[in-house]
Amino acid sequence: MPTACHRCRCFQPRGTPEFAAISAVALRHNEISRILSTTPNQFAPMHRRQPNGDVDPRPWCQGFYAAMRLRLSAWAPLLDASNVNHRLLLPILLHCRDHQAGPLLGPPRTGRETRASLRNAHLDVPAAVEAMRQYWMPIRYARAR
């Protein structure tokens, strides 16, 4: 049954699947924010495992990219390949697919080194997320003033 929030009087449809999903996302977002603010070296994305036990970073990376697309213009500086900070997105975007299910960054080079690099790119995601947080921090605080 919907109830009014005691702070802002907005309606909160508690008990619905939608509320549960939104609440879970908000709680996870707050936990990630807390970890990145207090102990960034402990941040670890929740990657799925493939049946053989290998890490499958694709769903997490695709979810990150889906969130980016909500305000893609704001991400333009990091999406610009000529920007030195573009490299921060690479461990994530390497695992993303475009709207036609092809590799977002184009077809990878062939060879054993490329396969090994792709297989291990997820290991760079935590450091990339922290580096992106550091990159955006001055911009976020400047906008808040």
XYZ file of N, CA and C in Angstrom:
435
model
N 0.849 -1.171 0.000
C 0.000 0.000 0.000
C 0.899 1.241 0.000
N 0.603 2.245 -0.853
C 1.412 3.453 -0.891
C 1.345 4.215 0.421
N 2.500 4.717 0.833
C 2.562 5.560 2.023
C 3.315 6.828 1.670
N 3.100 7.881 2.434
C 3.794 9.144 2.189
C 5.104 9.153 2.968
N 6.139 9.595 2.317
C 7.453 9.735 2.947
C 7.360 10.827 4.012
N 7.942 10.603 5.173
C 7.862 11.593 6.246
C 8.698 12.840 5.967
N 9.665 12.749 5.042
C 10.512 13.908 4.739
C 9.945 14.768 3.629
N 9.619 14.181 2.509
C 9.228 14.986 1.348
C 7.782 14.765 0.923
N 7.079 13.898 1.584
C 5.670 13.602 1.298
C 5.434 12.966 -0.073
N 6.482 12.409 -0.695
C 6.276 11.694 -1.947
C 5.657 10.334 -1.622
N 5.029 9.738 -2.589
C 4.431 8.433 -2.357
C 5.471 7.345 -2.550
N 5.460 6.389 -1.666
C 6.357 5.252 -1.733
C 5.513 3.983 -1.745
N 5.374 3.373 -2.921
C 4.537 2.157 -3.005
C 5.248 0.946 -2.425
N 5.354 0.913 -1.114
C 6.041 -0.192 -0.435
C 5.342 -1.514 -0.724
N 6.136 -2.542 -0.786
C 5.580 -3.861 -0.978
C 5.401 -4.263 -2.432
N 5.658 -3.346 -3.373
C 5.521 -3.702 -4.784
C 6.867 -4.193 -5.300
N 6.867 -5.013 -6.329
C 8.137 -5.463 -6.914
C 8.970 -4.290 -7.438
N 8.289 -3.276 -7.958
C 9.011 -2.105 -8.474
C 9.751 -1.394 -7.358
N 9.058 -1.199 -6.218
C 9.696 -0.537 -5.081
C 10.876 -1.359 -4.582
N 10.701 -2.667 -4.513
C 11.782 -3.545 -4.061
C 12.996 -3.416 -4.976
N 12.764 -3.366 -6.291
C 13.872 -3.246 -7.244
C 14.571 -1.901 -7.100
N 13.789 -0.841 -7.032
C 14.379 0.496 -6.894
C 15.121 0.616 -5.574
N 14.538 0.081 -4.535
C 15.182 0.120 -3.224
C 16.503 -0.644 -3.228
N 16.511 -1.814 -3.848
C 17.735 -2.620 -3.915
C 18.828 -1.882 -4.683
N 18.457 -1.242 -5.792
C 19.439 -0.491 -6.578
C 19.978 0.678 -5.766
N 19.088 1.402 -5.090
C 19.521 2.552 -4.286
C 20.441 2.107 -3.150
N 20.095 1.020 -2.487
C 20.941 0.524 -1.403
C 22.311 0.104 -1.918
N 22.339 -0.586 -3.055
C 23.628 -1.013 -3.634
C 24.445 0.207 -4.059
N 23.791 1.193 -4.673
C 24.476 2.428 -5.077
C 25.094 3.114 -3.858
N 24.340 3.206 -2.773
C 24.856 3.839 -1.564
C 26.028 3.059 -0.977
N 25.947 1.740 -1.031
C 27.048 0.913 -0.521
C 28.305 1.096 -1.374
N 28.143 1.131 -2.683
C 29.287 1.356 -3.572
C 29.885 2.729 -3.302
N 29.038 3.726 -3.161
C 29.507 5.077 -2.875
C 30.295 5.118 -1.564
N 29.780 4.440 -0.544
C 30.471 4.394 0.751
C 31.839 3.728 0.613
N 31.877 2.602 -0.079
C 33.148 1.893 -0.259
C 34.143 2.761 -1.023
N 33.696 3.380 -2.118
C 34.610 4.208 -2.911
C 35.078 5.434 -2.136
N 34.271 5.914 -1.213
C 34.638 7.094 -0.424
C 35.566 6.754 0.735
N 35.411 5.571 1.299
C 36.167 5.245 2.510
C 37.288 4.235 2.288
N 37.029 3.208 1.494
C 38.034 2.161 1.260
C 37.991 1.730 -0.205
N 38.402 2.615 -1.126
C 38.262 2.314 -2.556
C 38.970 1.035 -2.994
N 40.019 0.645 -2.299
C 40.731 -0.581 -2.680
C 39.907 -1.837 -2.397
N 38.789 -1.705 -1.688
C 37.926 -2.852 -1.414
C 36.768 -2.978 -2.400
N 36.662 -2.016 -3.339
C 35.588 -2.096 -4.325
C 35.818 -3.275 -5.261
N 34.777 -4.066 -5.456
C 34.840 -5.187 -6.389
C 33.469 -5.350 -7.035
N 33.397 -5.232 -8.360
C 32.116 -5.451 -9.033
C 31.623 -6.870 -8.788
N 30.322 -7.034 -8.819
C 29.720 -8.351 -8.624
C 29.541 -9.000 -9.994
N 30.591 -9.688 -10.460
C 30.538 -10.355 -11.759
C 29.934 -11.744 -11.617
N 29.219 -12.131 -12.636
C 28.695 -13.499 -12.699
C 29.834 -14.456 -13.011
N 29.546 -15.712 -12.829
C 30.488 -16.776 -13.198
C 29.880 -17.590 -14.322
N 30.724 -17.999 -15.240
C 30.288 -18.887 -16.308
C 30.213 -20.301 -15.738
N 29.543 -21.217 -16.436
C 29.437 -22.595 -15.920
C 30.794 -23.234 -15.610
N 31.843 -22.841 -16.351
C 33.162 -23.429 -16.094
C 33.907 -22.725 -14.961
N 33.281 -21.712 -14.338
C 33.891 -21.008 -13.214
C 34.582 -19.704 -13.583
N 34.771 -19.464 -14.881
C 35.403 -18.215 -15.309
C 34.490 -17.035 -15.004
N 35.100 -15.892 -14.754
C 34.354 -14.658 -14.508
C 33.695 -14.211 -15.807
N 32.439 -13.770 -15.703
C 31.717 -13.219 -16.851
C 31.390 -11.752 -16.539
N 32.261 -10.830 -16.940
C 32.042 -9.415 -16.620
C 31.033 -8.726 -17.530
N 30.586 -9.408 -18.580
C 29.723 -8.762 -19.578
C 28.441 -8.167 -19.002
N 27.656 -8.873 -18.183
C 26.425 -8.255 -17.665
C 26.705 -7.002 -16.829
N 27.729 -7.049 -15.976
C 28.059 -5.885 -15.151
C 28.480 -4.714 -16.037
N 29.366 -4.983 -16.990
C 29.854 -3.935 -17.882
C 28.728 -3.376 -18.739
N 27.857 -4.234 -19.231
C 26.732 -3.783 -20.036
C 25.788 -2.928 -19.190
N 25.604 -3.294 -17.930
C 24.784 -2.491 -17.029
C 25.396 -1.126 -16.771
N 26.710 -1.084 -16.616
C 27.413 0.194 -16.431
C 27.205 1.067 -17.663
N 27.362 0.465 -18.836
C 27.175 1.210 -20.083
C 25.726 1.669 -20.242
N 24.773 0.846 -19.838
C 23.362 1.247 -19.907
C 23.121 2.468 -19.028
N 23.742 2.498 -17.861
C 23.613 3.674 -16.984
C 24.283 4.891 -17.622
N 25.414 4.692 -18.269
C 26.087 5.796 -18.971
C 25.179 6.387 -20.041
N 24.483 5.512 -20.768
C 23.637 5.964 -21.877
C 22.497 6.859 -21.419
N 22.149 6.803 -20.137
C 21.094 7.679 -19.630
C 21.484 9.154 -19.760
N 22.788 9.422 -19.700
C 23.296 10.787 -19.887
C 24.598 10.709 -20.692
N 24.503 10.155 -21.867
C 25.682 9.914 -22.688
C 26.459 11.197 -22.990
N 25.768 12.300 -23.155
C 26.461 13.558 -23.436
C 27.379 13.956 -22.285
N 27.001 13.626 -21.053
C 27.862 13.937 -19.909
C 29.140 13.107 -19.925
N 29.076 11.937 -20.548
C 30.237 11.056 -20.624
C 31.118 11.360 -21.835
N 30.727 12.320 -22.649
C 31.443 12.637 -23.888
C 32.951 12.786 -23.699
N 33.424 13.478 -22.651
C 34.890 13.601 -22.512
C 35.609 12.253 -22.428
N 35.015 11.303 -21.716
C 35.669 9.998 -21.585
C 35.417 9.096 -22.789
N 34.424 9.422 -23.583
C 34.157 8.638 -24.785
C 34.993 9.109 -25.967
N 35.615 10.244 -25.835
C 36.470 10.805 -26.888
C 37.810 10.062 -26.875
N 38.059 9.284 -27.912
C 39.279 8.463 -27.969
C 40.553 9.303 -27.944
N 40.473 10.582 -28.286
C 41.669 11.424 -28.250
C 41.957 11.952 -26.837
N 41.020 11.755 -25.920
C 41.216 12.165 -24.529
C 42.013 11.075 -23.818
N 43.109 11.449 -23.170
C 43.962 10.474 -22.500
C 43.175 9.682 -21.451
N 42.134 10.268 -20.887
C 41.331 9.590 -19.869
C 40.337 8.582 -20.453
N 40.239 8.522 -21.769
C 39.367 7.538 -22.424
C 39.746 6.119 -21.994
N 41.003 5.905 -21.712
C 41.486 4.579 -21.308
C 40.793 4.064 -20.052
N 40.241 4.995 -19.238
C 39.562 4.576 -18.013
C 38.338 3.716 -18.301
N 37.699 3.959 -19.433
C 36.496 3.200 -19.788
C 36.800 1.877 -20.482
N 37.989 1.727 -20.992
C 38.296 0.555 -21.823
C 38.054 -0.790 -21.143
N 38.458 -0.989 -19.868
C 38.189 -2.311 -19.266
C 36.710 -2.645 -19.198
N 35.869 -1.627 -19.201
C 34.424 -1.846 -19.163
C 33.869 -1.991 -20.573
N 34.195 -1.032 -21.432
C 33.624 -1.032 -22.783
C 34.087 -2.214 -23.625
N 35.236 -2.796 -23.285
C 35.703 -3.985 -24.011
C 34.700 -5.132 -23.926
N 33.900 -5.149 -22.880
C 32.944 -6.238 -22.661
C 31.519 -5.874 -23.073
N 31.340 -4.694 -23.663
C 29.990 -4.230 -24.024
C 29.671 -4.512 -25.482
N 28.388 -4.606 -25.743
C 27.876 -4.847 -27.089
C 27.071 -3.639 -27.545
N 27.078 -3.399 -28.848
C 26.278 -2.315 -29.412
C 24.850 -2.803 -29.644
N 24.008 -1.953 -30.216
C 22.597 -2.301 -30.414
C 22.396 -3.446 -31.406
N 23.435 -3.815 -32.157
C 23.339 -4.951 -33.082
C 24.078 -6.175 -32.549
N 24.400 -6.149 -31.255
C 25.072 -7.252 -30.555
C 26.516 -7.457 -30.978
N 27.093 -6.480 -31.658
C 28.512 -6.544 -31.998
C 29.343 -5.873 -30.921
N 30.653 -6.108 -30.912
C 31.511 -5.460 -29.917
C 31.378 -3.929 -30.020
N 31.118 -3.289 -28.898
C 30.907 -1.845 -28.873
C 32.098 -1.088 -29.450
N 33.297 -1.561 -29.172
C 34.506 -0.879 -29.645
C 34.986 -1.405 -30.991
N 34.172 -2.191 -31.647
C 34.567 -2.777 -32.926
C 35.184 -4.136 -32.711
N 35.430 -4.842 -33.812
C 35.983 -6.194 -33.676
C 37.384 -6.160 -33.072
N 37.642 -7.054 -32.124
C 38.978 -7.097 -31.533
C 39.997 -7.657 -32.513
N 41.227 -7.320 -32.295
C 42.300 -7.917 -33.100
C 42.321 -9.418 -32.834
N 42.809 -10.143 -33.781
C 42.895 -11.594 -33.593
C 44.224 -11.937 -32.936
N 44.261 -13.055 -32.291
C 45.515 -13.523 -31.711
C 45.385 -13.884 -30.243
N 46.382 -14.617 -29.793
C 46.415 -15.115 -28.425
C 46.498 -13.986 -27.404
N 47.315 -12.943 -27.690
C 47.449 -11.817 -26.758
C 46.122 -11.098 -26.561
N 45.389 -10.905 -27.634
C 44.095 -10.226 -27.536
C 43.131 -11.047 -26.698
N 43.081 -12.348 -26.927
C 42.191 -13.202 -26.135
C 42.558 -13.141 -24.656
N 43.825 -13.193 -24.342
C 44.270 -13.128 -22.941
C 43.935 -11.761 -22.343
N 44.132 -10.720 -23.117
C 43.822 -9.363 -22.649
C 42.339 -9.217 -22.353
N 41.498 -9.707 -23.256
C 40.053 -9.639 -23.042
C 39.637 -10.496 -21.846
N 40.247 -11.648 -21.709
C 39.898 -12.558 -20.617
C 40.238 -11.933 -19.257
N 41.271 -11.102 -19.221
C 41.723 -10.521 -17.958
C 41.365 -9.045 -17.776
N 40.689 -8.437 -18.742
C 40.351 -7.013 -18.659
C 39.488 -6.700 -17.442
N 38.671 -7.663 -17.013
C 37.807 -7.404 -15.849
C 38.606 -7.123 -14.583
N 39.849 -7.580 -14.532
C 40.684 -7.332 -13.359
C 41.019 -5.846 -13.205
N 40.936 -5.099 -14.309
C 41.227 -3.665 -14.270
C 39.995 -2.819 -13.954
N 38.826 -3.433 -13.897
C 37.594 -2.665 -13.683
C 37.588 -1.938 -12.333
N 37.916 -2.573 -11.208
C 37.873 -1.830 -9.941
C 38.769 -0.582 -9.947
N 39.979 -0.707 -10.446
C 40.873 0.456 -10.502
C 40.335 1.509 -11.465
N 39.717 1.074 -12.552
C 39.151 2.025 -13.516
C 37.986 2.788 -12.904
N 37.145 2.092 -12.137
C 36.005 2.755 -11.492
C 36.508 3.802 -10.500
N 37.498 3.460 -9.705
C 38.055 4.422 -8.751
C 38.708 5.595 -9.478
N 39.428 5.317 -10.559
C 40.057 6.397 -11.330
C 39.000 7.309 -11.951
N 37.887 6.731 -12.422
C 36.802 7.556 -12.963
C 36.169 8.402 -11.867
N 36.052 7.830 -10.693
C 35.513 8.607 -9.567
C 36.414 9.808 -9.292
N 37.710 9.576 -9.289
C 38.658 10.682 -9.077
C 38.573 11.700 -10.210
N 38.397 11.216 -11.434
C 38.284 12.110 -12.592
C 37.055 13.016 -12.465
N 35.919 12.435 -12.079
C 34.664 13.193 -12.021
C 34.525 14.031 -10.757
N 35.250 13.704 -9.700
C 35.061 14.374 -8.412
C 35.126 15.905 -8.515
N 36.156 16.493 -9.089
C 36.186 17.965 -9.158
C 35.024 18.548 -9.981
N 34.615 17.833 -10.997
C 33.518 18.303 -11.851
C 32.196 18.239 -11.092
N 31.975 17.150 -10.372
C 30.739 16.992 -9.588
C 30.632 18.046 -8.515
N 31.744 18.296 -7.805
C 31.702 19.292 -6.724
C 31.561 20.703 -7.272
N 32.129 20.971 -8.425
C 32.000 22.303 -9.037
C 30.545 22.572 -9.419
N 29.842 21.543 -9.933
C 28.433 21.696 -10.315
C 27.532 21.851 -9.108
N 27.902 21.254 -7.976
C 27.058 21.288 -6.779
C 27.065 22.672 -6.116
N 28.053 23.463 -6.395
C 28.152 24.787 -5.752
C 27.233 25.780 -6.342
